[in-house]
Every structure is written in structure tokens, then in C-alpha cells.
XYZ file of C-alpha atoms in Angstrom:
683
model
C -11.122 88.417 -57.021
C -9.953 91.681 -58.574
C -6.477 92.947 -57.735
C -5.835 95.078 -54.650
C -6.551 98.802 -54.751
C -3.698 99.262 -52.244
C -0.608 97.116 -51.805
C 2.080 97.940 -49.257
C 5.373 96.100 -49.713
C 8.133 95.918 -47.065
C 7.359 99.439 -45.833
C 9.766 101.023 -43.355
C 9.416 104.483 -41.776
C 11.821 106.233 -39.409
C 11.372 109.479 -37.481
C 14.625 111.388 -37.027
C 14.890 112.950 -33.552
C 17.699 114.541 -31.538
C 17.664 111.645 -29.081
C 17.563 108.722 -31.522
C 15.856 107.397 -34.628
C 12.333 106.086 -34.014
C 11.537 102.995 -36.100
C 7.819 103.576 -36.474
C 7.150 101.006 -39.221
C 9.260 97.926 -39.873
C 8.721 95.620 -42.854
C 4.956 96.184 -43.157
C 3.060 94.323 -45.878
C -0.679 94.455 -46.517
C -3.283 94.533 -49.282
C -6.699 96.181 -49.429
C -9.224 95.053 -52.052
C -12.244 96.903 -53.494
C -15.397 96.415 -51.423
C -13.364 95.439 -48.351
C -13.045 96.937 -44.875
C -9.604 96.007 -43.613
C -9.007 96.832 -39.971
C -5.743 97.811 -38.320
C -5.762 97.357 -34.525
C -3.262 97.700 -31.703
C -2.261 99.852 -28.746
C -1.254 103.510 -28.942
C 2.262 103.824 -30.316
C 2.117 100.632 -32.369
C 2.295 102.512 -35.695
C -1.374 102.545 -36.836
C -1.635 106.287 -37.487
C 1.879 106.456 -38.930
C 0.783 103.839 -41.451
C -2.218 105.971 -42.428
C -0.216 109.193 -42.757
C 2.501 107.405 -44.736
C -0.042 106.138 -47.263
C -1.417 109.667 -47.593
C 2.134 111.146 -47.759
C 1.250 113.345 -44.781
C 4.329 112.428 -42.715
C 5.873 115.050 -40.443
C 9.055 116.704 -41.801
C 11.233 114.448 -39.620
C 9.518 111.313 -40.930
C 11.271 109.387 -43.679
C 10.328 106.336 -45.734
C 13.521 104.255 -45.616
C 12.299 101.275 -47.572
C 9.421 99.591 -49.356
C 6.646 100.645 -51.715
C 3.086 102.003 -51.516
C 1.289 100.810 -54.641
C -2.061 102.540 -55.147
C -4.056 101.850 -58.309
C -0.915 100.316 -59.803
C 1.275 103.378 -59.141
C 4.007 103.852 -56.535
C 2.955 106.861 -54.441
C 6.479 107.328 -53.118
C 7.577 108.431 -56.581
C 4.902 111.147 -56.809
C 5.576 114.782 -55.967
C 3.222 116.809 -53.766
C 1.853 118.514 -56.880
C 1.033 115.110 -58.363
C -0.457 113.943 -55.037
C -2.915 116.842 -55.148
C -4.608 115.001 -57.996
C -4.835 111.889 -55.820
C -5.925 113.434 -52.503
C -9.687 113.639 -52.165
C -10.418 112.360 -55.651
C -8.880 108.869 -55.432
C -7.607 108.604 -51.871
C -9.410 110.107 -48.855
C -8.950 110.196 -45.100
C -11.264 110.748 -42.139
C -9.603 111.806 -38.908
C -10.241 110.927 -35.278
C -11.008 114.553 -34.373
C -13.188 116.168 -37.052
C -12.766 119.563 -35.387
C -9.065 119.539 -36.261
C -9.790 118.895 -39.943
C -12.652 121.384 -40.402
C -11.966 125.086 -40.985
C -13.769 126.974 -38.173
C -14.193 130.076 -40.337
C -16.083 128.402 -43.206
C -19.557 126.811 -43.292
C -19.269 123.036 -43.411
C -21.062 122.902 -46.751
C -18.441 125.137 -48.365
C -15.694 122.798 -47.189
C -17.339 119.767 -48.787
C -18.201 121.666 -51.985
C -14.545 122.674 -52.294
C -13.472 119.032 -52.622
C -15.456 118.690 -55.860
C -14.685 122.120 -57.348
C -10.940 121.895 -56.591
C -10.734 118.699 -58.675
C -13.047 119.999 -61.420
C -15.450 117.160 -60.675
C -18.531 119.386 -60.784
C -19.710 122.953 -61.133
C -20.414 124.832 -57.922
C -24.156 124.348 -58.399
C -23.715 120.614 -58.970
C -21.324 120.358 -56.019
C -23.819 122.070 -53.718
C -26.544 119.670 -54.790
C -24.155 116.736 -54.340
C -23.202 117.957 -50.860
C -26.847 118.065 -49.789
C -27.331 114.550 -51.142
C -24.214 113.339 -49.312
C -25.356 114.937 -46.057
C -28.641 113.106 -46.433
C -26.760 109.890 -47.230
C -24.755 110.084 -44.001
C -28.005 110.678 -42.082
C -27.674 114.405 -41.394
C -31.163 115.795 -40.862
C -32.174 119.037 -42.615
C -29.093 119.089 -44.887
C -30.273 122.298 -46.616
C -29.934 124.033 -43.253
C -26.805 122.278 -41.984
C -24.879 123.105 -45.146
C -24.778 126.763 -44.039
C -23.680 126.127 -40.440
C -20.195 126.442 -39.001
C -18.406 123.529 -37.289
C -18.910 124.903 -33.777
C -22.681 124.874 -34.323
C -22.751 121.087 -34.789
C -22.461 118.195 -32.333
C -19.449 115.879 -32.374
C -21.396 113.197 -34.204
C -22.618 115.684 -36.806
C -19.080 116.983 -37.385
C -17.863 113.425 -37.854
C -20.577 112.810 -40.457
C -19.537 116.018 -42.237
C -15.974 114.649 -42.263
C -17.223 111.427 -43.838
C -19.166 113.406 -46.440
C -16.029 115.414 -47.274
C -14.039 112.197 -47.595
C -16.647 110.749 -49.962
C -17.225 113.833 -52.099
C -14.529 112.874 -54.604
C -15.777 109.255 -54.619
C -12.318 107.908 -53.693
C -11.447 104.312 -54.387
C -9.896 104.033 -50.899
C -10.966 105.796 -47.709
C -8.703 105.672 -44.655
C -10.550 106.088 -41.337
C -8.358 106.848 -38.307
C -10.326 106.191 -35.076
C -13.442 107.940 -36.483
C -15.780 106.936 -33.636
C -13.565 107.393 -30.556
C -15.374 109.390 -27.833
C -18.742 109.241 -29.653
C -21.960 107.984 -28.057
C -22.811 104.379 -28.854
C -25.873 105.514 -30.814
C -23.819 107.949 -32.923
C -21.075 105.369 -33.343
C -23.619 102.821 -34.550
C -24.840 105.303 -37.174
C -21.282 105.911 -38.403
C -20.644 102.166 -38.668
C -23.947 101.740 -40.528
C -22.704 104.318 -43.039
C -19.446 102.403 -43.560
C -21.381 99.197 -44.286
C -23.758 100.961 -46.675
C -20.980 102.642 -48.632
C -18.956 99.451 -48.894
C -21.925 97.586 -50.350
C -23.293 100.333 -52.605
C -20.112 101.966 -53.943
C -17.720 99.003 -53.746
C -15.379 101.364 -51.883
C -12.344 100.055 -50.004
C -11.700 101.101 -46.400
C -8.647 100.957 -44.178
C -10.204 101.245 -40.720
C -7.794 102.083 -37.878
C -9.034 101.551 -34.332
C -8.129 100.236 -30.878
C -11.724 99.023 -30.385
C -11.952 95.359 -31.374
C -15.739 95.495 -31.040
C -15.910 98.086 -33.823
C -13.801 96.064 -36.222
C -15.786 92.903 -35.389
C -18.880 94.801 -36.481
C -17.744 96.239 -39.841
C -14.496 94.523 -40.794
C -13.812 91.799 -43.332
C -10.167 91.251 -42.417
C -7.783 92.652 -39.823
C -4.110 93.412 -39.253
C -2.875 93.406 -35.649
C 0.107 95.752 -35.161
C 2.724 95.856 -32.433
C 5.873 98.012 -32.299
C 5.686 98.970 -35.971
C 5.142 95.427 -37.240
C 2.126 93.396 -38.296
C 2.099 90.463 -35.883
C -1.108 88.775 -37.060
C -3.498 89.006 -39.984
C -6.672 87.085 -40.627
C -10.284 87.267 -41.637
C -12.505 88.682 -38.887
C -14.267 85.401 -38.158
C -11.003 83.440 -37.902
C -9.356 86.001 -35.626
C -12.160 86.019 -33.073
C -12.513 82.231 -33.222
C -8.827 81.571 -32.561
C -5.899 83.924 -32.080
C -2.507 82.695 -33.289
C -0.306 85.384 -31.678
C -0.004 85.979 -27.896
C -0.507 89.738 -28.274
C -3.846 89.305 -30.063
C -4.961 86.764 -27.471
C -4.145 89.162 -24.624
C -5.901 92.091 -26.341
C -9.136 90.120 -26.663
C -8.946 88.891 -23.076
C -8.576 92.478 -21.845
C -12.096 93.382 -23.063
C -15.156 92.997 -20.796
C -16.979 89.796 -21.701
C -19.716 90.555 -24.279
C -22.096 88.157 -22.507
C -21.529 89.728 -19.095
C -19.376 87.135 -17.344
C -17.512 88.809 -14.480
C -13.962 88.443 -13.184
C -10.655 90.251 -13.503
C -9.750 91.283 -17.021
C -6.547 89.876 -18.484
C -4.045 92.706 -18.773
C -1.227 92.926 -21.311
C 1.819 92.973 -18.989
C 4.208 95.918 -19.162
C 3.977 98.635 -21.791
C 4.831 99.274 -25.439
C 8.552 98.895 -26.139
C 10.703 101.946 -26.849
C 10.870 102.236 -30.647
C 14.304 103.863 -30.354
C 15.690 100.782 -28.584
C 13.919 97.669 -29.809
C 14.791 94.398 -28.039
C 16.813 91.670 -29.712
C 14.709 88.897 -31.178
C 10.916 89.224 -31.076
C 9.679 92.755 -30.305
C 7.003 91.313 -27.995
C 9.373 89.205 -25.879
C 9.445 91.717 -22.979
C 5.687 91.248 -22.413
C 4.930 87.771 -23.744
C 3.808 85.088 -21.235
C 4.794 82.334 -23.725
C 8.377 83.454 -24.354
C 11.304 81.029 -24.551
C 15.011 81.448 -25.158
C 14.666 81.575 -28.934
C 12.386 84.615 -28.608
C 15.355 86.671 -27.349
C 17.642 85.511 -30.148
C 15.655 85.463 -33.414
C 13.026 87.800 -34.850
C 10.189 85.600 -36.189
C 8.775 86.082 -39.682
C 5.118 86.674 -40.480
C 4.234 83.183 -41.675
C 1.169 81.204 -42.698
C -0.408 79.497 -39.669
C -3.691 78.481 -41.240
C -5.709 79.139 -44.368
C -5.663 82.908 -44.833
C -4.159 83.336 -41.355
C -0.615 84.547 -40.630
C 1.227 85.295 -37.391
C 4.677 86.556 -36.382
C 5.528 84.079 -33.619
C 7.989 81.207 -33.204
C 5.244 79.053 -31.664
C 2.194 80.063 -33.682
C -0.541 79.118 -33.515
C -0.562 79.719 -29.756
C -3.008 77.380 -28.023
C -5.219 78.148 -25.049
C -2.994 76.059 -22.779
C -1.201 77.471 -19.742
C 1.793 79.608 -20.820
C 5.086 77.705 -20.904
C 7.004 80.671 -19.474
C 6.263 82.274 -16.142
C 3.275 84.518 -16.824
C 3.552 88.074 -15.629
C 0.619 88.985 -13.452
C -1.100 92.268 -12.920
C -0.438 94.500 -9.950
C -0.559 92.766 -6.571
C -0.506 93.958 -2.976
C -3.093 95.540 -0.742
C -4.304 99.131 -0.458
C -2.195 101.348 1.785
C -5.024 102.920 3.741
C -6.925 101.811 6.799
C -10.246 100.202 6.001
C -13.300 102.275 6.832
C -15.160 100.728 9.807
C -18.376 98.853 9.110
C -19.590 96.801 6.182
C -21.983 96.982 3.265
C -25.565 97.960 3.949
C -26.869 100.054 6.823
C -27.092 103.776 6.191
C -26.645 104.459 2.452
C -23.501 106.359 1.537
C -25.439 108.493 -0.962
C -29.129 109.332 -1.304
C -30.353 111.649 -4.030
C -34.030 112.626 -3.907
C -35.880 114.510 -6.648
C -32.653 116.263 -7.642
C -32.960 119.042 -10.219
C -30.325 121.250 -11.765
C -31.388 124.048 -14.091
C -29.104 126.560 -15.759
C -30.224 130.080 -16.666
C -33.842 131.139 -16.925
C -35.559 134.239 -15.616
C -35.026 137.691 -17.036
C -33.527 138.469 -20.420
C -31.643 141.507 -21.695
C -34.642 142.077 -23.962
C -37.416 144.059 -22.171
C -40.400 141.900 -21.208
C -38.809 138.631 -22.400
C -38.394 135.695 -19.997
C -35.739 133.131 -20.940
C -36.323 129.441 -20.274
C -33.830 127.457 -18.163
C -31.796 124.503 -19.388
C -33.236 121.534 -17.485
C -30.052 119.480 -17.297
C -31.191 117.209 -14.436
C -34.917 116.742 -13.771
C -36.026 114.870 -10.648
C -33.375 112.152 -10.246
C -33.605 109.635 -7.369
C -30.642 107.384 -6.496
C -29.560 105.352 -3.480
C -25.987 104.040 -3.310
C -24.936 101.567 -0.623
C -21.462 101.217 0.832
C -19.043 99.299 -1.398
C -21.398 99.274 -4.390
C -21.201 100.876 -7.830
C -23.979 102.568 -9.772
C -23.237 103.033 -13.464
C -24.772 106.035 -15.245
C -25.268 105.635 -19.006
C -26.854 107.645 -21.781
C -26.050 109.800 -24.791
C -24.159 113.088 -24.630
C -26.415 115.817 -23.290
C -28.509 113.457 -21.154
C -27.283 114.994 -17.872
C -24.748 112.412 -16.639
C -21.876 114.812 -15.992
C -24.150 117.535 -14.594
C -25.544 115.004 -12.119
C -22.013 114.102 -10.967
C -20.913 117.740 -10.701
C -24.019 118.585 -8.671
C -23.468 115.696 -6.266
C -19.843 116.679 -5.683
C -20.793 120.352 -5.265
C -19.273 121.947 -8.371
C -22.863 122.826 -9.335
C -25.407 123.870 -6.722
C -28.708 121.989 -6.956
C -31.791 123.918 -8.005
C -34.127 121.623 -6.059
C -34.010 118.303 -4.244
C -31.873 116.705 -1.568
C -28.411 115.144 -1.467
C -27.569 113.075 1.618
C -24.037 111.765 2.121
C -23.536 109.243 4.923
C -26.728 110.505 6.556
C -25.767 114.206 6.325
C -27.595 116.689 4.078
C -24.964 118.284 1.783
C -27.119 120.172 -0.707
C -24.721 123.102 -0.986
C -21.788 124.166 -3.148
C -18.341 122.702 -2.560
C -17.094 125.963 -1.014
C -19.661 125.640 1.813
C -19.183 121.947 2.590
C -17.386 120.706 5.678
C -13.749 119.662 5.606
C -14.725 116.078 6.394
C -17.194 115.931 3.474
C -14.578 117.295 1.079
C -12.188 114.548 2.192
C -14.732 111.761 1.805
C -16.084 112.577 -1.699
C -13.666 112.664 -4.631
C -13.951 112.690 -8.427
C -11.856 111.311 -11.303
C -12.388 113.167 -14.578
C -12.315 111.879 -18.157
C -9.117 113.691 -19.131
C -6.471 113.760 -16.376
C -4.440 116.270 -18.405
C -7.020 118.935 -17.604
C -6.791 118.310 -13.847
C -3.049 117.688 -13.359
C -0.983 120.863 -13.076
C 1.680 120.619 -15.817
C 4.099 122.592 -13.626
C 3.809 120.215 -10.659
C 5.401 116.788 -10.411
C 3.387 113.616 -9.981
C 4.480 113.424 -6.365
C 3.333 116.974 -5.692
C -0.052 116.272 -7.329
C -0.679 113.249 -5.106
C 0.660 114.942 -1.974
C -1.555 118.014 -2.330
C -4.772 116.410 -0.959
C -2.680 114.842 1.823
C -1.498 118.328 2.793
C -4.929 119.934 2.435
C -7.167 117.273 3.980
C -5.001 114.535 5.492
C -3.923 114.016 9.051
C -0.278 113.446 8.230
C 2.854 115.290 9.259
C 5.253 116.731 6.715
C 7.601 113.836 7.481
C 4.909 111.213 6.791
C 3.602 112.657 3.505
C 6.492 111.513 1.222
C 6.069 107.892 2.360
C 2.271 108.066 1.965
C 2.791 109.416 -1.576
C 5.051 106.469 -2.410
C 2.522 104.055 -0.910
C -0.263 105.513 -3.052
C 1.862 105.242 -6.210
C 2.504 101.576 -5.465
C -1.163 100.972 -4.713
C -2.115 102.059 -8.240
C 0.674 100.035 -9.835
C 3.191 102.833 -10.470
C 6.837 102.850 -9.427
C 7.936 105.425 -6.810
C 10.436 106.828 -9.318
C 7.583 108.405 -11.267
C 7.012 110.847 -8.384
C 9.661 113.223 -9.788
C 8.204 113.251 -13.316
C 5.815 115.820 -14.753
C 2.437 114.864 -16.290
C 3.613 115.350 -19.880
C 6.276 112.677 -19.268
C 3.635 110.006 -18.610
C 1.439 107.922 -20.882
C -2.346 108.343 -20.871
C -2.799 105.255 -18.711
C -0.165 106.426 -16.230
C -1.804 109.849 -15.947
C -5.156 108.208 -15.260
C -3.603 106.098 -12.505
C -2.102 109.241 -10.944
C -5.586 110.791 -10.978
C -6.953 107.692 -9.218
C -4.146 107.764 -6.628
C -4.864 111.415 -5.886
C -8.598 110.720 -5.532
C -7.918 107.926 -3.021
C -5.366 109.906 -0.998
C -7.937 111.146 1.532
C -9.561 107.763 2.222
C -12.824 108.637 0.411
C -16.102 106.847 0.977
C -17.464 107.882 -2.445
C -15.591 108.384 -5.715
C -17.292 109.698 -8.843
C -15.733 108.552 -12.138
C -16.625 110.615 -15.219
C -15.706 108.624 -18.362
C -12.330 107.530 -16.888
C -11.523 104.999 -19.651
C -13.154 106.491 -22.763
C -9.917 107.455 -24.558
C -7.716 104.558 -23.426
C -6.492 101.499 -25.279
C -8.274 98.279 -24.328
C -5.130 97.023 -22.566
C -4.817 100.189 -20.443
C -8.587 100.186 -19.872
C -8.334 96.670 -18.451
C -5.601 97.804 -16.061
C -7.670 100.774 -14.832
C -10.836 98.694 -14.374
C -8.971 95.994 -12.462
C -7.345 98.686 -10.343
C -10.681 100.300 -9.481
C -12.210 96.961 -8.514
C -9.188 96.083 -6.365
C -9.312 99.438 -4.597
C -13.034 99.068 -4.005
C -12.576 95.589 -2.524
C -9.776 96.850 -0.289
C -11.824 99.386 1.594
C -15.378 99.167 0.284
C -15.464 102.517 -1.458
C -18.674 103.355 -3.313
C -18.520 104.436 -6.952
C -20.736 106.476 -9.240
C -19.363 105.443 -12.643
C -20.325 107.483 -15.711
C -19.660 106.124 -19.187
C -21.150 105.779 -22.657
C -19.501 102.335 -22.949
C -22.154 99.925 -21.716
C -19.758 96.960 -21.768
C -17.453 98.711 -19.306
C -20.385 99.779 -17.124
C -21.699 96.217 -17.113
C -18.340 94.900 -15.972
C -17.845 97.281 -13.042
C -21.372 98.125 -11.824
C -23.804 96.545 -9.369
C -26.668 98.773 -10.554
C -27.211 100.888 -13.668
C -29.214 104.066 -14.159
C -30.151 104.918 -17.759
C -30.520 108.687 -18.253
C -32.295 110.532 -21.029
C -32.760 114.314 -21.154
C -32.171 114.721 -17.422
C -34.461 111.839 -16.356
C -33.612 108.324 -15.146
C -35.844 106.264 -17.452
C -34.651 102.870 -16.205
C -32.858 101.699 -13.075
C -32.003 98.243 -11.846
C -29.406 95.601 -11.052
C -26.857 95.335 -13.848
C -28.014 92.024 -15.299
C -31.661 93.167 -15.155
C -30.721 96.072 -17.441
C -29.110 93.724 -19.986
C -32.092 91.405 -20.395
C -35.799 91.990 -21.076
C -37.868 93.809 -20.038
C -36.132 96.933 -21.383
C -37.092 100.563 -21.596
C -37.170 101.295 -25.372
C -34.262 103.726 -24.931
C -32.182 101.125 -23.097
C -32.992 98.601 -25.821
C -31.699 101.034 -28.463
C -28.506 101.683 -26.490
C -27.845 97.961 -26.100
C -28.377 97.321 -29.802
C -25.706 99.917 -30.612
C -22.903 98.371 -28.504
C -19.973 97.224 -30.708
C -19.597 93.649 -29.448
C -16.126 92.049 -29.826
C -17.518 88.785 -31.157
C -18.876 88.485 -34.718
C -20.700 85.283 -33.738
C -23.172 87.202 -31.571
C -26.232 88.512 -33.395
C -28.097 91.614 -32.325
C -31.329 93.359 -33.109
C -30.860 96.477 -35.211
C -32.597 99.421 -33.546
C -31.652 102.938 -34.583
C -33.002 106.119 -33.032
C -34.035 108.873 -35.408
C -33.125 112.491 -34.819
C -31.081 113.816 -31.927
C -31.689 114.477 -28.243
C -34.244 117.338 -27.955
C -33.309 120.625 -26.350
C -33.275 120.645 -22.554
C -34.611 124.219 -22.754
C -37.907 123.013 -24.183
C -38.164 119.267 -23.471
C -41.056 117.252 -24.946
C -44.238 116.981 -22.922
C -45.381 113.676 -21.465
C -42.634 111.103 -21.916
C -39.460 113.007 -22.837
C -38.429 110.099 -25.115
C -41.578 110.027 -27.243
C -40.091 112.083 -30.131
C -37.542 109.327 -30.850
C -39.188 106.215 -29.414
C -39.446 103.269 -31.856
C -42.214 101.744 -29.664
C -44.371 104.816 -29.118
C -47.841 103.766 -27.906
C -49.774 106.812 -29.093
C -50.906 110.238 -27.965
C -50.750 109.202 -24.314
C -46.951 109.329 -24.616
C -47.217 112.992 -25.597
C -49.726 113.999 -22.921
C -48.829 112.134 -19.743
C -45.677 111.389 -17.803
C -44.998 107.638 -18.005
C -45.923 105.377 -15.058
C -43.350 103.462 -13.033
C -43.285 99.818 -14.165
C -41.413 98.565 -11.075
C -40.581 94.983 -10.220
C -38.385 94.803 -7.128
C -35.388 97.089 -7.617
C -35.976 97.235 -11.376
C -37.756 100.432 -12.422
C -38.892 101.316 -15.957
C -40.718 104.577 -16.721
C -42.823 103.732 -19.758
C -46.439 103.685 -21.001
C -45.958 100.250 -22.575
C -47.673 97.602 -20.377
C -45.360 95.411 -18.318
C -46.619 92.254 -20.051
C -45.651 93.654 -23.438
C -42.212 94.745 -22.178
C -41.628 91.223 -20.850
C -42.269 89.716 -24.298
C -39.494 91.692 -26.027
C -36.755 89.475 -27.493
C -33.199 89.895 -26.122
C -30.998 92.343 -28.037
C -28.031 89.940 -28.197
C -28.189 86.248 -29.061
C -25.627 83.596 -29.947
């Protein structure tokens, strides 16, 4: 094997702050070889991004390398000045960021920004660079690159901007490309395309990648080897196959157990107890001892070394390799206790909590400012039917732009329906939220994707939770403080957090506050719009367990929107698959995950990053992007992208309903043929 393109030796990084020094990296060692994708995984705050920015010499002014070396192509980057690094950046060493919007200049066409990488390093003339940019755009599967090259960032979708970022990173043909969470918040279909690109480039260009992510399914898909980080240290390193076959460090074991089972087995997810340690006040001994279920006395006295525990496998643990036996120390358990509210009378079944019939929501349309011109409406939701029973969960899945969020906002009354009926607990509520009854407002709540956008930064956590109690509850001013404390405890937060402001909480804590506020009025229906999409897997497990516990406690019904099909599978009783405003498949959860499939569902399932490299999947990739909802395709709305298109009938006629019990598939393909499709996943 050739020598490493990158070698990090005993790297230490400290951030100087007024409060204390933050030890962000502590004695980090790793190597990346040509043609290798080396993953770096761990929770937020473990040091993954600091590692990336240190390699690039992009540290904040208060960041300081206090020890170690960064050897790239045989040279120590720490000894290079910024002027010398300008010869390295882009040409030899590139980086792709989590948010491509933050790295793209909004005032320049995207093509100009990629061309500049080549011309700034004198790698090509402007004419050659333009031609190379078009070729790169085509390589990263951007359709119509001659047109896209002249567009501005705001004119592109998130997935397109991310592909532009990859093209910019590749323009100088760097020997090493660092990717920092490049697929977070992307649809599974877009994410699958990005991961395909990584595999292609690794094989064709022999490029090396340092892939940073909290998604173990992603690294199982594209990685060759992986480093698991905790509190600024590497606690385990291994090949991908070895790591998923057997974990030698307790932290890695807990991370993998916190992910929904890839084969659909139910049950509570294993949470990682506690939270990331304070990097300004690290514990004596092992950094993980405050959360480890296997800890013993020695763990509080000595810091273990990263040592060989098997061929090509190393772990930082006094007792590595950890077996699958019961922990020898008392294992911390996840939040206990019962909900603090009174259970709603009745049981499952009977009158449905929610019935949606032929629901449509169009935006715009009608007259135009141009004389004699009629504008067409955006058909965001087109004829959706749903029935949700008490205590059940319907998951809504699909790509961005398919109408998931518009459906939720119309049901809750933030959008007023164009046509159709919405019945809640037997009452017709097809009206805006401002015209709904006080009782309806109490009984339907929503939890949004980003709690920061819904929590007032000038109000404390206690005030945020108490507000719905004041507005809709039947409590006196003397009772409200105790009810607020009870709600905080119910979602696993300490009462002391009531006096804090949102910016003093972690992402997982803010999401729990949002859940507590939603449950304050004893709702019968809660709508969840991507509530776990930006969370670490450990925090995601906590939120999912919390939602299931709350649902069991008082039989609340959920409408759960997500692009993560593994999460939806874990929490849902039924799943509705949406495409361009239509529900193209609906059924019990396990019916959705096994044949027969709608072709769109099959493509979504094939794109899921499964956290187990031993599972094989069919490779199905959709071409193009979701058509415009202003002018949707005739016939079957999916026919322009369908890999199983029957023929012209798909273009002319709306597809028939291939129903079997509660399982509904809208497709022209005969039921017998759908039944013969092989499963997407297999051992």
C-alpha cells in the first residue's frame, strides 16, 4: 500500500475563551490513504468539525494548535503561512461544507465560482475552465449544465447547491477532499446521488476522502474505515465491516444501538445516557466514564490509551473489546415516570381522530398583472385522503416539494384548504386557525423541524411552556408553575432549566421543550414536521423514545413527517408516500417496506443509508427532479421519472387504485407484476 496522503500525529487544539480553555482535540492520530474514504463519526461537540478546520488551517482566531503535526503530502501544514496555504487550498486540499449556501457567493453565478478555482491556481485558461466546469457539473449529475452554470445559488435546490459545492471542491483535482456533513437535511434520493458521486470519484480518480458525519448509515454505505470520536479523542478505529460486526468501545456500541433497526424490528431505542462532557472541565480518568454503563473504579483513575484490540482494530477502553454481556456497572436507563396529564377518556378505534377527504391546497392562480394573462396555481396538495385513529401514527414521506409540510399546515389551519374536508374528532374544521374553536386549538398541536424558529429567544423555557397553559389551559395562576415543572420532567428535563433561555440549551433540549409545549394542552393530535432531521443519532433516539412514551401514556395520535424512512418505520403504524401533492401509496408500515411497492416507494427505499454493510440493496436511482407543481404531468404524475413506466397509458390516464386491504398503490402496473418485484433490502 502506498503511504498516507494525510497523517495526523498527536494533534491537540485548544480554544481560548474568557471562561476557560476548551480542549477541542486531544492527542488525535489518524491516517488517510489514496483511494480511501475514511469516516469520522460522533455526537455534536465531539471535535469532528474542529478536526476538519484544523487540517484546512481554517481555525477561528481563538483556536490554537498546542501540539502535534499535520503531515500532508509529506509536508507539515502547521509550518506553512497563509500565503503558502493558498497554493494548497483548492488545488491539493479541498473541503465541502454542510451548508453549501454559506460557502457560495450569492452575488455570483455558480459557474463563475467554480471557474475561479481553476483560474486562481493557473490550472487552466478561462475558456478551458468553463468547459471543465460544464464537464464537472455533468459528472456530479447536474442536468443541463450549460444552463445551470449561469444561475445564481438562490435559483437552485439544496441538492443542486450541494452538487455545485462538490464540483467546486473537485475543480482543482485535490488529492484529499474533506466532506463535513455534506448530506445532512437532504432528501434520501438526493443523498443517494451524492454518495454515488463519492464512490465514483474514489474509484476513478483515486482521490482520498475524510468524510465527517453523525449518520452511521451513510458511512456504512461509502466508507472503507472509520474513526469514532468522543470529547476530542478518537475512542475507536476500525475497518467498516469490523466496526459494524463488533464494537470494541462502549460509546460505539451505544451509538449503533440508538439507530432504528434496519430490518424493522421494533422496541425502545438504546439511548446514550447523559450528554457530552464539558470540554473545559474534563473528568479524571476516561472521558466517557460519566456516561459509560460498563465503568469500574479504574475508569475514574486512569485515562486509557488507544490500543490494538484486534487486527486493524483499536479502542480506547480499559476493558476493550467490550462484549455483548450485561454491563458490569449499574446501567443508566432512559427517562422513567408517567405523563403528568389525565388520560383522555376512551380507547383506540371508534370515531377517527382525523379524517381528510379529497383535500386540495393551491397557491396563487387567477389574474396576472399582465393584461389578459391568467397565472396557473401551485398545486401543492392534490386530493389527499387520510384516516387517523386514536393512538396511532401515520408517517408522511417523500422528497422535498412533494407537499408533506403543506398538508400538515393545512390540517392545523395555518393554510386554508382550497377544496376538500377536514374532520377532527367528528367535527368539520375546514377553516383557518383564526376561525377555529378554542377547544380545537387546544386539541391539535404541531412540533416544527427547527425549535429555534418557534421559541422566543427573549422568553425563558418556563415561560414558553407556560404560555399555552395560560392561553388554553384550565389552570389558575398558582397551578401553572407546578404544571410547567411537571411537563419539563415528563420530557426528561430538570426543572432548573425553566429559568434558562433557548440559546442556553442544546438542540436536543430545545426539541424536548418544543414537545413539552405541544403537550401542555392535553392534545389529541400532534403533527411532527421533521422533528429529528438535524439531531445526532443519540439525541434522535431520546426524542423518538419520548414521543412513543407520551403516546402510550395518553393515546395521542401523531402525523409524523420525515424524509428519513428508517425513523418513520420505527414510529409509525401506517405510512403515506407523497409525490407532487398526491398520496401514491398508503398502507401499514411493514406493508410499505416489502413488495408490492409503488415504483416511487421502491426508489425511496433503495436510497436509505442502512447502518449495516452486510445488507445488500437494489440500486434504483430516479432521473431528473420533481416536476413543477404549477404544471404537473398529465396521467400519472410520476411518469416522467418512473423507472418502470408501462407506456403511453401512464401519460394519458390517472393510475388505478391497486388496493389490497388497507394497502393502496396508485399505479398502472398490474398487481401480479408488482407482487413479483424482489425486496429492496436483503441479507
